[in-house]
Coordinates of C-alpha atoms and ligand atoms in Angstrom, one line a residue:
X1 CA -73.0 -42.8 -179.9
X2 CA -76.1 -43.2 -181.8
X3 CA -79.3 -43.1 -179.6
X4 CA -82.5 -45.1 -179.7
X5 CA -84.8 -42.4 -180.2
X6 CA -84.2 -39.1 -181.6
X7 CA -86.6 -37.0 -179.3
X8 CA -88.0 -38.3 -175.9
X9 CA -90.2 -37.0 -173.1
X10 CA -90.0 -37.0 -169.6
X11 CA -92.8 -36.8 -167.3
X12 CA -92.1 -35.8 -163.9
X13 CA -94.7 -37.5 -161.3
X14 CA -93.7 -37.7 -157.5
X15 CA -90.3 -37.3 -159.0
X16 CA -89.6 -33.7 -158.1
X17 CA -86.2 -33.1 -158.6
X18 CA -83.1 -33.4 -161.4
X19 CA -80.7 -35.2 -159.9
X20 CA -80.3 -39.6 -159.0
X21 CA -83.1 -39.5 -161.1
X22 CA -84.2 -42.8 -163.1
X23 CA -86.7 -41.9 -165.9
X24 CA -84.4 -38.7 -166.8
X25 CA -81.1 -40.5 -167.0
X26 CA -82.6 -43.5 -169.2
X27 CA -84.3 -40.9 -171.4
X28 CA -81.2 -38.9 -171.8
X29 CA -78.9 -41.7 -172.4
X30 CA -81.7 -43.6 -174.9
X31 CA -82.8 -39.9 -176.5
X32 CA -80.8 -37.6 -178.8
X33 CA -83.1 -34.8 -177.5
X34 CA -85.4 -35.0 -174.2
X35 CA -88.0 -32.4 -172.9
X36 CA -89.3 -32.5 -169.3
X37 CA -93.0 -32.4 -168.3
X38 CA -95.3 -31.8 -165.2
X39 CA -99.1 -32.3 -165.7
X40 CA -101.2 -30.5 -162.4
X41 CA -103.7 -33.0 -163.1
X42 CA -107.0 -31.6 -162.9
X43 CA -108.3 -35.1 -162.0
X44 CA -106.7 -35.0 -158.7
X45 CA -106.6 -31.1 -158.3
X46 CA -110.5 -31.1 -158.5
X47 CA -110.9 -33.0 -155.4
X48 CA -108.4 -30.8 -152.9
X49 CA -109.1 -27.7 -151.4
X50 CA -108.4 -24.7 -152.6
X51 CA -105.8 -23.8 -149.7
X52 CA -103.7 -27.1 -149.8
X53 CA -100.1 -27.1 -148.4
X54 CA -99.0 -30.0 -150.9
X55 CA -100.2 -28.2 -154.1
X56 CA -97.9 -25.3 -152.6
X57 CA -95.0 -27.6 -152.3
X58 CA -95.3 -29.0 -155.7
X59 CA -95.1 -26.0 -157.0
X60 CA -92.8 -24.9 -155.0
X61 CA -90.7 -27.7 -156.1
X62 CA -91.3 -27.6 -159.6
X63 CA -90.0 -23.7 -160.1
X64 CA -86.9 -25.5 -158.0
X65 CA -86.8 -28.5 -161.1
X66 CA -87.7 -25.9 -164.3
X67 CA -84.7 -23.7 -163.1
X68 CA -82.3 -26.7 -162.4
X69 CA -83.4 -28.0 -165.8
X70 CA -82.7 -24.9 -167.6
X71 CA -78.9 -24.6 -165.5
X72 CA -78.0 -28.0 -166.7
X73 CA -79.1 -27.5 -170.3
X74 CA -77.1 -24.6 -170.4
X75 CA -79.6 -22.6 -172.0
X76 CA -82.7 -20.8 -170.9
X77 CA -84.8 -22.2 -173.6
X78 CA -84.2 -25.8 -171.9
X79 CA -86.7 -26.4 -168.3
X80 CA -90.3 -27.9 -167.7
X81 CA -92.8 -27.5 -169.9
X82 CA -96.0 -27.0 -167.3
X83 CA -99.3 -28.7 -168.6
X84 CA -102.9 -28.3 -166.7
X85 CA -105.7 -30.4 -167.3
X86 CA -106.5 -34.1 -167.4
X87 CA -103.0 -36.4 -167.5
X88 CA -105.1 -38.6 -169.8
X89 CA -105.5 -35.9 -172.6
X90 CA -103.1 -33.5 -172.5
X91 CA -99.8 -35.7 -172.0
X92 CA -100.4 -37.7 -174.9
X93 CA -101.3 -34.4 -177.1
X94 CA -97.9 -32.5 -175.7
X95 CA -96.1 -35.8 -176.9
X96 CA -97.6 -35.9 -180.4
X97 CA -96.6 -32.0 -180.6
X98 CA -93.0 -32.3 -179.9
X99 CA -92.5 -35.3 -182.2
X100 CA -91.1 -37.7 -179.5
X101 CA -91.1 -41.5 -180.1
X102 CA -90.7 -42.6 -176.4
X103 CA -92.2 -41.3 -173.0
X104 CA -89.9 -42.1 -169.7
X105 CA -92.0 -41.4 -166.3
X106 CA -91.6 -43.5 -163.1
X107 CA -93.6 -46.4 -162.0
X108 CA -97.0 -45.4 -159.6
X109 CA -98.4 -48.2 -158.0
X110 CA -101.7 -46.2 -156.6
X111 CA -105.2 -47.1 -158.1
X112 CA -105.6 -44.0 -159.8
X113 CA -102.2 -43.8 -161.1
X114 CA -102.3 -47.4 -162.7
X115 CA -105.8 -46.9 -164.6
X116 CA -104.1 -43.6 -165.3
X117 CA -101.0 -44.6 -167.2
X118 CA -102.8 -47.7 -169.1
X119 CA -104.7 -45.3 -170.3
X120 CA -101.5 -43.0 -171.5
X121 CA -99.9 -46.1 -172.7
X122 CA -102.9 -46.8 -174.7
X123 CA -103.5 -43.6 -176.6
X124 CA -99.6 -43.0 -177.0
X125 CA -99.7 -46.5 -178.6
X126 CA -102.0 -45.2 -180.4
X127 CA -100.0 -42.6 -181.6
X128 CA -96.8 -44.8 -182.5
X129 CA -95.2 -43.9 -179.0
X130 CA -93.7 -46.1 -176.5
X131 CA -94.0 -45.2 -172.6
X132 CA -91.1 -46.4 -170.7
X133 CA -92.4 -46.5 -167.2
X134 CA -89.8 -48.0 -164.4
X135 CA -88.8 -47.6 -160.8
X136 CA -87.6 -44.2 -159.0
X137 CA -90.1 -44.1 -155.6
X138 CA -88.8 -47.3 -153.4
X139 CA -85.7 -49.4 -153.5
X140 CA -87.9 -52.9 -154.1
X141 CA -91.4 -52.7 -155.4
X142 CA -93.6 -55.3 -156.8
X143 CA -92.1 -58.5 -157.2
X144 CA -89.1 -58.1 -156.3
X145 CA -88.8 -59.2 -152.8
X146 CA -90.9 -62.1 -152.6
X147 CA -91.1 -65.5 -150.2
X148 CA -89.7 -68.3 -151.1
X149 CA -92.9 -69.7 -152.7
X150 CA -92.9 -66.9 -154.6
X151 CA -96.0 -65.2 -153.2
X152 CA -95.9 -61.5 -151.6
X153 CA -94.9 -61.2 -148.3
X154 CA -97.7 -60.5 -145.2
X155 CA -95.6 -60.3 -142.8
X156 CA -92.8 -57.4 -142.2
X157 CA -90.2 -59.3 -140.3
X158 CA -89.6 -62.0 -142.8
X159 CA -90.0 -59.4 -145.3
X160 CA -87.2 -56.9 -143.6
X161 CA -85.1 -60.0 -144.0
X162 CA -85.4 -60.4 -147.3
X163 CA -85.1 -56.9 -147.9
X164 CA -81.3 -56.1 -146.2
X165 CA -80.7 -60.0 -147.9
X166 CA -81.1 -58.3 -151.2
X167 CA -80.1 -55.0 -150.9
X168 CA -76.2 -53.9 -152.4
X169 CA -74.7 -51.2 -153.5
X170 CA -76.5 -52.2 -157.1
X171 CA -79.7 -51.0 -155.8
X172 CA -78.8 -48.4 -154.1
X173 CA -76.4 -46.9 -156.6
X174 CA -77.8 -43.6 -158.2
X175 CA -79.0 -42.3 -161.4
X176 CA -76.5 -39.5 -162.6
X177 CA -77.9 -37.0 -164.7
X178 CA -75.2 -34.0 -164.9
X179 CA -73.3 -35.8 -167.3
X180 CA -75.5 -36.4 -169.4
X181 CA -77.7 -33.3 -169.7
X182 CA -76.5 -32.0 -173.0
X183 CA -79.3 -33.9 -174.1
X184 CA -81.5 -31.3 -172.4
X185 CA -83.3 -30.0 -175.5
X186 CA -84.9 -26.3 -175.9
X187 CA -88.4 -26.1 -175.4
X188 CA -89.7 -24.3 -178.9
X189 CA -90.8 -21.2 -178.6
X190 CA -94.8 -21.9 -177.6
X191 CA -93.8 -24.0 -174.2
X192 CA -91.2 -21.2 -172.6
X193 CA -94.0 -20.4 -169.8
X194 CA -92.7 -20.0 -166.8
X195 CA -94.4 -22.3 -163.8
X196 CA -98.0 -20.9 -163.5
X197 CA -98.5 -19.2 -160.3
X198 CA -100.8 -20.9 -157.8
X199 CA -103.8 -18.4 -158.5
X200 CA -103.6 -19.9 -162.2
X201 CA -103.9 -23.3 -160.8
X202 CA -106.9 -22.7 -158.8
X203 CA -105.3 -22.5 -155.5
X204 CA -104.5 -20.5 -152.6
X205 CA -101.1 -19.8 -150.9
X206 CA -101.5 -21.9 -147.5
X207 CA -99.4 -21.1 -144.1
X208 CA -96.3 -23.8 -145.5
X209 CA -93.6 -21.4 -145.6
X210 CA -95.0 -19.9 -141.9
X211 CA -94.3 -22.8 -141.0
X212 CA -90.7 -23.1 -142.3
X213 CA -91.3 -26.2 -144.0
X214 CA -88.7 -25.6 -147.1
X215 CA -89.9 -27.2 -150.2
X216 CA -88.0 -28.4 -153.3
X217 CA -84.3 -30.4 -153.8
X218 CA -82.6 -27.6 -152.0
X219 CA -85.0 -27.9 -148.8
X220 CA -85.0 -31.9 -149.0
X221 CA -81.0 -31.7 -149.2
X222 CA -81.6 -29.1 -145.9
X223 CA -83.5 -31.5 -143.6
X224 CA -81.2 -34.5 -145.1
X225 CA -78.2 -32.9 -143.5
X226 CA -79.8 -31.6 -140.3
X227 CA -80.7 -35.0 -139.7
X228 CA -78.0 -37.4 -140.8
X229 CA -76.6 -35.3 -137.6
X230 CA -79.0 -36.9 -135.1
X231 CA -79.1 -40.5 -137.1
X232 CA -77.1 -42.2 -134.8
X233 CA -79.9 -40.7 -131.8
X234 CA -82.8 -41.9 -133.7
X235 CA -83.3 -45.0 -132.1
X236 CA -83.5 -43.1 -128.5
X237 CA -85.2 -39.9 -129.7
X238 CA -88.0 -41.1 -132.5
X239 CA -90.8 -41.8 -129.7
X240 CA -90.7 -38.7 -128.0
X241 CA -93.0 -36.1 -129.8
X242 CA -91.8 -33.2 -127.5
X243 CA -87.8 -34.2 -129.3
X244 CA -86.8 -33.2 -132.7
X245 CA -86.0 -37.0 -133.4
X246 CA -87.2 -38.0 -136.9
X247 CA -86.3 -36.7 -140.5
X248 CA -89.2 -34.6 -141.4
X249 CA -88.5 -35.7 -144.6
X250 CA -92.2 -37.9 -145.3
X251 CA -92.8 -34.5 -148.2
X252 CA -89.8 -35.3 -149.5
X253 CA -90.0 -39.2 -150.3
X254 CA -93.5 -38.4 -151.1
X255 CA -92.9 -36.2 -153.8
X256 CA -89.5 -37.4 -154.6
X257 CA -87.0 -34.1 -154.1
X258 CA -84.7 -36.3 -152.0
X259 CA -83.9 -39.5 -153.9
X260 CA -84.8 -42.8 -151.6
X261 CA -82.0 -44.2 -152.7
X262 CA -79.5 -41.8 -151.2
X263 CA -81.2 -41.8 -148.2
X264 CA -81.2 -45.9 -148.0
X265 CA -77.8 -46.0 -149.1
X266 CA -76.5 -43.4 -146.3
X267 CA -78.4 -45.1 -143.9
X268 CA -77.0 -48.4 -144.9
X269 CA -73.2 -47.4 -145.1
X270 CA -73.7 -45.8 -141.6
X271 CA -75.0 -49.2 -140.4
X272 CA -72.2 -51.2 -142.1
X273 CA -69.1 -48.5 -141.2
X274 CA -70.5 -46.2 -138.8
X275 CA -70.8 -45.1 -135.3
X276 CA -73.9 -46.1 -133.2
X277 CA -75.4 -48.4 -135.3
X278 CA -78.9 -49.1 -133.7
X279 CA -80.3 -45.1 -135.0
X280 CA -79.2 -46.0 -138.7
X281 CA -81.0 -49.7 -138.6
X282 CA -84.1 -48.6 -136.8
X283 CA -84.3 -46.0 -139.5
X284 CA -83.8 -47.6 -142.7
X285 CA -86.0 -49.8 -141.0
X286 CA -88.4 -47.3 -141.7
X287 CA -87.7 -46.8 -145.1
X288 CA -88.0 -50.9 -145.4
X289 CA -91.6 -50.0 -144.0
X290 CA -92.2 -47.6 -146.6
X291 CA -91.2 -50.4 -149.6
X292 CA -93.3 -53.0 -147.8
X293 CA -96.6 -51.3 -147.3
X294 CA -96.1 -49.9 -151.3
X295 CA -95.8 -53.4 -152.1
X296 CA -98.9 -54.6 -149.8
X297 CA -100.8 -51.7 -152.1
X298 CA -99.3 -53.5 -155.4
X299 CA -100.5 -57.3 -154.2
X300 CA -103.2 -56.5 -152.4
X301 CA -105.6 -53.5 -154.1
X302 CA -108.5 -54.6 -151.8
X303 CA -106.6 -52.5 -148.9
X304 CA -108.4 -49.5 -150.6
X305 CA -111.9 -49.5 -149.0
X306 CA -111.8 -52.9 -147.3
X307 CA -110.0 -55.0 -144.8
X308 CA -106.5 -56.6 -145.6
X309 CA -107.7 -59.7 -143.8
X310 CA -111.4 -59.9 -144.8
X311 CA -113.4 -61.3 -141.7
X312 CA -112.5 -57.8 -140.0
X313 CA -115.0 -56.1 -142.7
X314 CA -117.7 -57.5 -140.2
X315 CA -116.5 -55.1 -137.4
X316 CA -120.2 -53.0 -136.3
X317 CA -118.6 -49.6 -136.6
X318 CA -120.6 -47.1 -134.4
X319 CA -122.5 -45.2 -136.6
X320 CA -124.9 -42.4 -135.5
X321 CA -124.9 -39.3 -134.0
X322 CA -123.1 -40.0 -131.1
X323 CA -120.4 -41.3 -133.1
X324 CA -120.9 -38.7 -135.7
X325 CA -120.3 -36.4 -132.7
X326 CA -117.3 -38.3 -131.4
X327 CA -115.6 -38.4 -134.8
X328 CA -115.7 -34.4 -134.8
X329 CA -114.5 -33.9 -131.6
X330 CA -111.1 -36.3 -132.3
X331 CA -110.8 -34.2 -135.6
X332 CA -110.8 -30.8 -133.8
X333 CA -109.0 -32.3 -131.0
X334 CA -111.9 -32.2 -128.5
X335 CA -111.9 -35.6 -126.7
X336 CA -110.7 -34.2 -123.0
X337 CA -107.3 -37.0 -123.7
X338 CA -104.6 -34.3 -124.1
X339 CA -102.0 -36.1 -126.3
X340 CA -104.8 -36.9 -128.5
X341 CA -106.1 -33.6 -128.6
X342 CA -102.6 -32.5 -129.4
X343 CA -101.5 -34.5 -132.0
X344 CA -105.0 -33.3 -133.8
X345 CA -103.7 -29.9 -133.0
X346 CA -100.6 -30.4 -134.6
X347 CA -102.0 -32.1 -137.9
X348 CA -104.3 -29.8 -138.1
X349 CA -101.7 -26.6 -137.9
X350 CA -98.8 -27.9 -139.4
X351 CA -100.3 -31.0 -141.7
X352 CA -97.3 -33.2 -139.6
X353 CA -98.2 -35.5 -137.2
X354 CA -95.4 -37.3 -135.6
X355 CA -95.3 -41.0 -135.6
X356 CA -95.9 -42.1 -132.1
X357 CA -99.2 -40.0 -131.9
X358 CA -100.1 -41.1 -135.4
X359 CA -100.6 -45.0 -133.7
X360 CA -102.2 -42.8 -130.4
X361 CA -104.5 -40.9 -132.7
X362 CA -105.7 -44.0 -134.5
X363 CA -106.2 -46.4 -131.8
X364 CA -107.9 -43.9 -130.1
X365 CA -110.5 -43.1 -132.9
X366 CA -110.7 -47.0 -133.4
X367 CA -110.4 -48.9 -130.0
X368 CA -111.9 -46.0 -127.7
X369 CA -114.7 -44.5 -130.0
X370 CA -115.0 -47.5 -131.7
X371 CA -115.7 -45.7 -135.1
X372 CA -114.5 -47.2 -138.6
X373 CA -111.1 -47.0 -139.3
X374 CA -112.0 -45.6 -143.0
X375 CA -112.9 -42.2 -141.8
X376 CA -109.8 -41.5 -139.8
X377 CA -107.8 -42.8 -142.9
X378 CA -109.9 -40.4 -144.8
X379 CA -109.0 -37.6 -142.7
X380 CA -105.4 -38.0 -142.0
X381 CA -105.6 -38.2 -146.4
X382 CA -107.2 -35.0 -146.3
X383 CA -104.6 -33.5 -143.9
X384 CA -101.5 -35.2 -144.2
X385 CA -98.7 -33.4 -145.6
X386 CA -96.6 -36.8 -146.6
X387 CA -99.9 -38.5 -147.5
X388 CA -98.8 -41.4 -149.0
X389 CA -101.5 -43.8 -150.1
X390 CA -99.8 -47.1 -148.9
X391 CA -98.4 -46.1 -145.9
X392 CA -101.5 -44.5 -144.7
X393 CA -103.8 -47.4 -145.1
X394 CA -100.9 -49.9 -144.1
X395 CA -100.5 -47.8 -140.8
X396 CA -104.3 -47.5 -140.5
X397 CA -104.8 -50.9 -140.4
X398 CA -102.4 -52.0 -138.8
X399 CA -103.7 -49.9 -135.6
X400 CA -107.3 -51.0 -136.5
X401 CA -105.8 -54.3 -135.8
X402 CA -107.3 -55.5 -139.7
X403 CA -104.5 -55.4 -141.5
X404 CA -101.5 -57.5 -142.1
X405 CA -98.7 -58.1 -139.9
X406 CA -101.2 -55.7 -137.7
X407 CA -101.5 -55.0 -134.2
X408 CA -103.2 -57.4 -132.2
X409 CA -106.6 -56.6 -131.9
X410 CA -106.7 -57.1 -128.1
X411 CA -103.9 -55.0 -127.6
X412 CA -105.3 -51.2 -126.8
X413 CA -103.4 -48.5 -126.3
X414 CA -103.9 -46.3 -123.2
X415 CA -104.2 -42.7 -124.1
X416 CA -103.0 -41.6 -120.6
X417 CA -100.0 -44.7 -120.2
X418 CA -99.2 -43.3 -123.8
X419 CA -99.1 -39.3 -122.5
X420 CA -96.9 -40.6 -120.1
X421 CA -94.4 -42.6 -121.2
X422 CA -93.8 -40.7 -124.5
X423 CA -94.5 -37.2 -123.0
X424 CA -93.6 -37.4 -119.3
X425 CA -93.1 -33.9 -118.9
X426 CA -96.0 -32.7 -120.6
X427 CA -93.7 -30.3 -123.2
X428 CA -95.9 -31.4 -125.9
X429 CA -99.0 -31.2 -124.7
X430 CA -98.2 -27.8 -123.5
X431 CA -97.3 -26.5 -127.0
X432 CA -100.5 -27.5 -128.6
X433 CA -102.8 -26.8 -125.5
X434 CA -101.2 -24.1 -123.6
X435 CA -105.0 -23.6 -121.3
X436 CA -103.5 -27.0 -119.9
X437 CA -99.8 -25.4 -119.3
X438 CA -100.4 -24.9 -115.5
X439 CA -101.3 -28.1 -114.6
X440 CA -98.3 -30.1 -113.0
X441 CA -96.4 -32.5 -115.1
X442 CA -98.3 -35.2 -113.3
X443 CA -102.0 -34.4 -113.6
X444 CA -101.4 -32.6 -117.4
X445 CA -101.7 -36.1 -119.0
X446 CA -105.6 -36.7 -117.4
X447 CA -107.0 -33.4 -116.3
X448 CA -109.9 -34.7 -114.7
X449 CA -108.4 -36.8 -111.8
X450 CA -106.8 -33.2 -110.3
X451 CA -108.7 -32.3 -107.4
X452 CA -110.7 -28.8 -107.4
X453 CA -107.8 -27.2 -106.0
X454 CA -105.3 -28.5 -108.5
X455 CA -108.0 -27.2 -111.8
X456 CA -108.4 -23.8 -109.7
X457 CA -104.2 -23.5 -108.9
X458 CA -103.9 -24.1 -112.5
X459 CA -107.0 -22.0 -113.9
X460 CA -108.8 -23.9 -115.4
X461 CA -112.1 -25.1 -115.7
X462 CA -113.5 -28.7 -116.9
X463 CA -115.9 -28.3 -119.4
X464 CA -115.6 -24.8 -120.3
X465 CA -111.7 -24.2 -120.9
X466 CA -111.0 -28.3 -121.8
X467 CA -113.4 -30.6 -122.6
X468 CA -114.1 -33.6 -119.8
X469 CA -113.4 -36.8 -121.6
X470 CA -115.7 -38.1 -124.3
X471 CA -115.9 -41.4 -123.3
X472 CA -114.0 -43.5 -120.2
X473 CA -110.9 -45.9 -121.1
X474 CA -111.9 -48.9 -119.4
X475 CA -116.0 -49.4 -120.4
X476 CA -114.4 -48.2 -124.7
X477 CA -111.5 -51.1 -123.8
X478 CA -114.6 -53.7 -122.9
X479 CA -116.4 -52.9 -125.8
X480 CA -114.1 -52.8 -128.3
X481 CA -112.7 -56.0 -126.8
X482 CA -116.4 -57.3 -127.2
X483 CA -117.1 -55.9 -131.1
X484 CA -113.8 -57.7 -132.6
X485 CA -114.6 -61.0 -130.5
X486 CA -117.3 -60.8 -132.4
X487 CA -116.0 -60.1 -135.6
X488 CA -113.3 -63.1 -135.7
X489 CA -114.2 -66.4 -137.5
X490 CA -115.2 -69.4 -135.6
X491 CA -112.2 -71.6 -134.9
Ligands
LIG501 C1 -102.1 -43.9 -138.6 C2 -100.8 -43.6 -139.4 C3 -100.9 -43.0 -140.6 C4 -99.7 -42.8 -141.3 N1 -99.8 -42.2 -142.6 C5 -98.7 -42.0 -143.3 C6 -98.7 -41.4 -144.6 O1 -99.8 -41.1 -145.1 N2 -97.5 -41.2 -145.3 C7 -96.3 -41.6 -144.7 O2 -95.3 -41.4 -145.4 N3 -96.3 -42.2 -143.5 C8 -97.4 -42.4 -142.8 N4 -97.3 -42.9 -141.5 C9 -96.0 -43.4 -141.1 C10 -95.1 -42.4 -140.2 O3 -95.9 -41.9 -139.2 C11 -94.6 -41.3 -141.1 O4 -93.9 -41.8 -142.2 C12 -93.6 -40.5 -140.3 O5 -94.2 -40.0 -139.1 C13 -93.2 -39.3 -141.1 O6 -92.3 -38.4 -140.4 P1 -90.7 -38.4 -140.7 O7 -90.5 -38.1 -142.2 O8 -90.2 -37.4 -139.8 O9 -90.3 -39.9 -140.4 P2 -89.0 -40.6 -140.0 O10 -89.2 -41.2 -138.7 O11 -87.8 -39.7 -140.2 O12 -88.9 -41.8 -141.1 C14 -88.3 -41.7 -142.3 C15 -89.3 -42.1 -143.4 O13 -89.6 -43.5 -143.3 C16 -90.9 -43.7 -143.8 N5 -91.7 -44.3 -142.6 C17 -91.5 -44.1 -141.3 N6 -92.4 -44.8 -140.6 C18 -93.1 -45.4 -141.5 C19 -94.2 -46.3 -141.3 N7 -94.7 -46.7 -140.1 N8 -94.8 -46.8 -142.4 C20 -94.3 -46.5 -143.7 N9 -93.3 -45.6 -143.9 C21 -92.7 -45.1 -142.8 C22 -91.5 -42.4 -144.2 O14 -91.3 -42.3 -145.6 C23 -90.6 -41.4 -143.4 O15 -90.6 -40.1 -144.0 C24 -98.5 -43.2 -140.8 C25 -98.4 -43.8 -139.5 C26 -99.6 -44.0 -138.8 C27 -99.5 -44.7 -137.5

């Protein structure tokens, strides 16, 4: 069959693996020869630091893709051709140098990652070369589940409808690449390098593998099939932090090493054909989430910086010392509310956070110390192992109460209800505070309503082993109450 183009290049992205994979398979069957390409973009690199555990995965993942590359081209001269410096230069120059007519990479609806690839597009234009750019991250992006009117959906519910109204086995169907890898072609002789080792990227080894979270297609496929186990549980287990209930697979979609579709379409049989229905909705539920935020992003670029629904940009944040103060306690899990304090331990050992403490964590920073949801969003950015741009803000301000489809603002969680309804026997709290492990399963969730007999049965000591609390429920609750009253428009 003759091809379109007789050499082609594929640039891997958040696309990290070799299998259901959308820009490969189009390039192979449109290319009589394709290489493979991952650019560490200094442009985002710069900005990290030096000991970051999702620099380690990606290059964890990527010796994973060079050698699967390499097995399915059959020879050893076939794999990833590894490129460091800025996207904007260097991919464009590798493309020129290997003589390709057509660049295949999948879409990236982020900011950065649109300027970015208008800027490859343009100086590959330049340079007589096409770039083929096309969906791999979500099942639906952009415009392709939209209202009736045609305009982007605000609202999740209608938008979930629209979403399993759509969805068939066409979109959900994979990407094969096997059978068509003799395409694969040999890197010449000047791109063989191996994967540079982290040290030649800048970056330290971090504590990811301590922590036994296994990296790559191989260790996506792992925590795919310990979970499609406990799917059916899902709906019963995904609140409880102290319960291995979710997927732990956030890296994974992030960086594509599992595809999204397989998941979905699992997911979506099970719901159809299988079992216990409720775990497989509420979960692909989830994964609806994930497509409707990334569209939000798409529609609505304001979200970065500002406000979905504008009049909440009006919010007084507490600035100042105090709050400046306040903010660093929540960060190093100092705020005397134990499942706050532990869910900052846990991000800030393991970069995970589960879900349920992610909306505790949040509301906390927002409705009790009334500080700017921008700087937790910032943090959890910073820290966050599955940071994903979309999600992040779409989550942020949906606790903040200023984004779309958001959390009323007048409902405020209560850090102590929270602790116990989610964590009744404390099992959680005890793992990432174990100075508070003696107190009873009762007074664990608000140390300081035990009596002095209680803090002396259970050794501790207010203020010197764990922190009284920074501020009081009830007078945060009236304030914050007060500062968005304040902040809505006139009716
Ligand atoms: C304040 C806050 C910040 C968040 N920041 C992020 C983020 O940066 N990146 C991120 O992927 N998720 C984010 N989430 C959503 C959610 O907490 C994580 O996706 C989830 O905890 C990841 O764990 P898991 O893979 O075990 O999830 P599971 O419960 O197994 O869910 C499966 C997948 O569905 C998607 N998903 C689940 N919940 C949501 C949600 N509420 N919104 C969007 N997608 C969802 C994720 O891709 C997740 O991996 C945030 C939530 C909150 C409240």
């Amino acid at each position: 069959m003759d091809k379109k183009y007789s050499a082609g290049l594929v640039w891997f992205r958040r696309d990290l693996r070799t299998d259901d994979h959308a820009a490969l398979h189009h390039a192979l069957r449109s290319c009589a020869k394709v290489y493979c390409t991952f650019v560490f973009d200094t442009a985002i690199l710069e900005a990290l630091p030096r000991a970051d555990r999702r620099v380690e995965f990606i290059h964890d993942s990527l010796v994973e893709v060079d050698r699967s590359l390499r097995e399915l081209s059959g020879h050893e001269a076939g794999g990833l051709i590894t490129l460091h410096g800025k996207a904007q230069a260097v991919l464009p120059h590798l493309a020129r140098d290997l003589g390709v007519q057509a660049v295949f990479a999948s879409h990236d609806d982020e900011p950065y990652a649109l300027e970015r690839d208008a800027q490859v597009l343009g100086a590959l234009a330049n340079a007589g070369i096409v770039l083929h750019l096309g969906k791999d991250h979500t099942i639906f992006e952009r415009d392709e589940v939209m209202t009736q009117a045609g305009t982007a959906f605000s609202v999740f519910t209608p938008y979930k409808r629209a979403w399993l109204k759509k969805v068939d086995d066409f979109y959900l169907r994979g990407y094969p690449v096997e059978k068509h890898a003799h395409a694969l072609a040999a890197r010449p002789e000047r791109f063989r390098e191996a994967v540079p080792p982290l040290s030649a990227l800048g970056f330290e080894p971090t504590n990811l593998k301590q922590l036994g979270i296994p990296t790559g297609m191989s260790g996506g496929q792992q925590l795919w099939e310990d979970f499609f186990d406990r799917l059916d549980d899902y709906d019963d287990t995904r609140n409880f932090p102290a319960v291995k209930g979710p997927s732990y697979l956030g890296i994974h979609l992030r960086f594509g090493t599992v595809s999204v579709r397989a998941l979905a379409h699992a997911a979506y049989q099970r719901l159809q054909h299988g079992g216990s229905r409720k775990g497989a909705e509420t979960w692909l539920g989830e994964l609806i989430w994930r497509d409707f935020f990334t569209q939000i992003l798409y529609h609505q670029p304001h979200v970065v910086g500002h406000a979905y629904r504008p009049e909440y940009d009006a919010l007084k944040w507490e600035h100042g010392k105090q709050a400046d103060a306040h903010f660093q306690a929540w960060c190093e899990g100092r705020t005397g509310y134990p499942l706050v304090d532990a869910a900052m331990a846990q991000i800030n050992q393991s970069g995970y956070m589960h879900n349920r403490l992610r909306m505790v964590a949040a509301s906390f920073l927002v409705k009790d110390l009334g500080i700017d949801w921008r700087r937790g969003e910032a943090y959890f950015a910073e820290h966050l192992n599955d940071f994903e741009l979309s999600s992040n803000n779409g989550n942020w301000q949906w606790a903040a109460s200023t984004g779309c489809d958001a959390q009323p603002w007048f409902r405020i969680f209560n850090p102590v209800t929270q602790s116990r309804r989610f964590d009744p026997h404390g099992k959680f709290i005890r793992r990432y505070l174990p100075q508070l492990a003696r107190l009873s399963d009762d007074e664990i969730h608000a140390p300081w309503t035990a009596t002095p007999v209680e803090l002396e049965a259970a050794g501790l000591v207010l203020g010197r082993d764990y922190p009284e609390p920074i501020v009081d429920h009830e007078t945060a609750r009236q304030k914050t109450l007060a500062r968005y009253s304040a902040a809505r428009p006139p009716k």
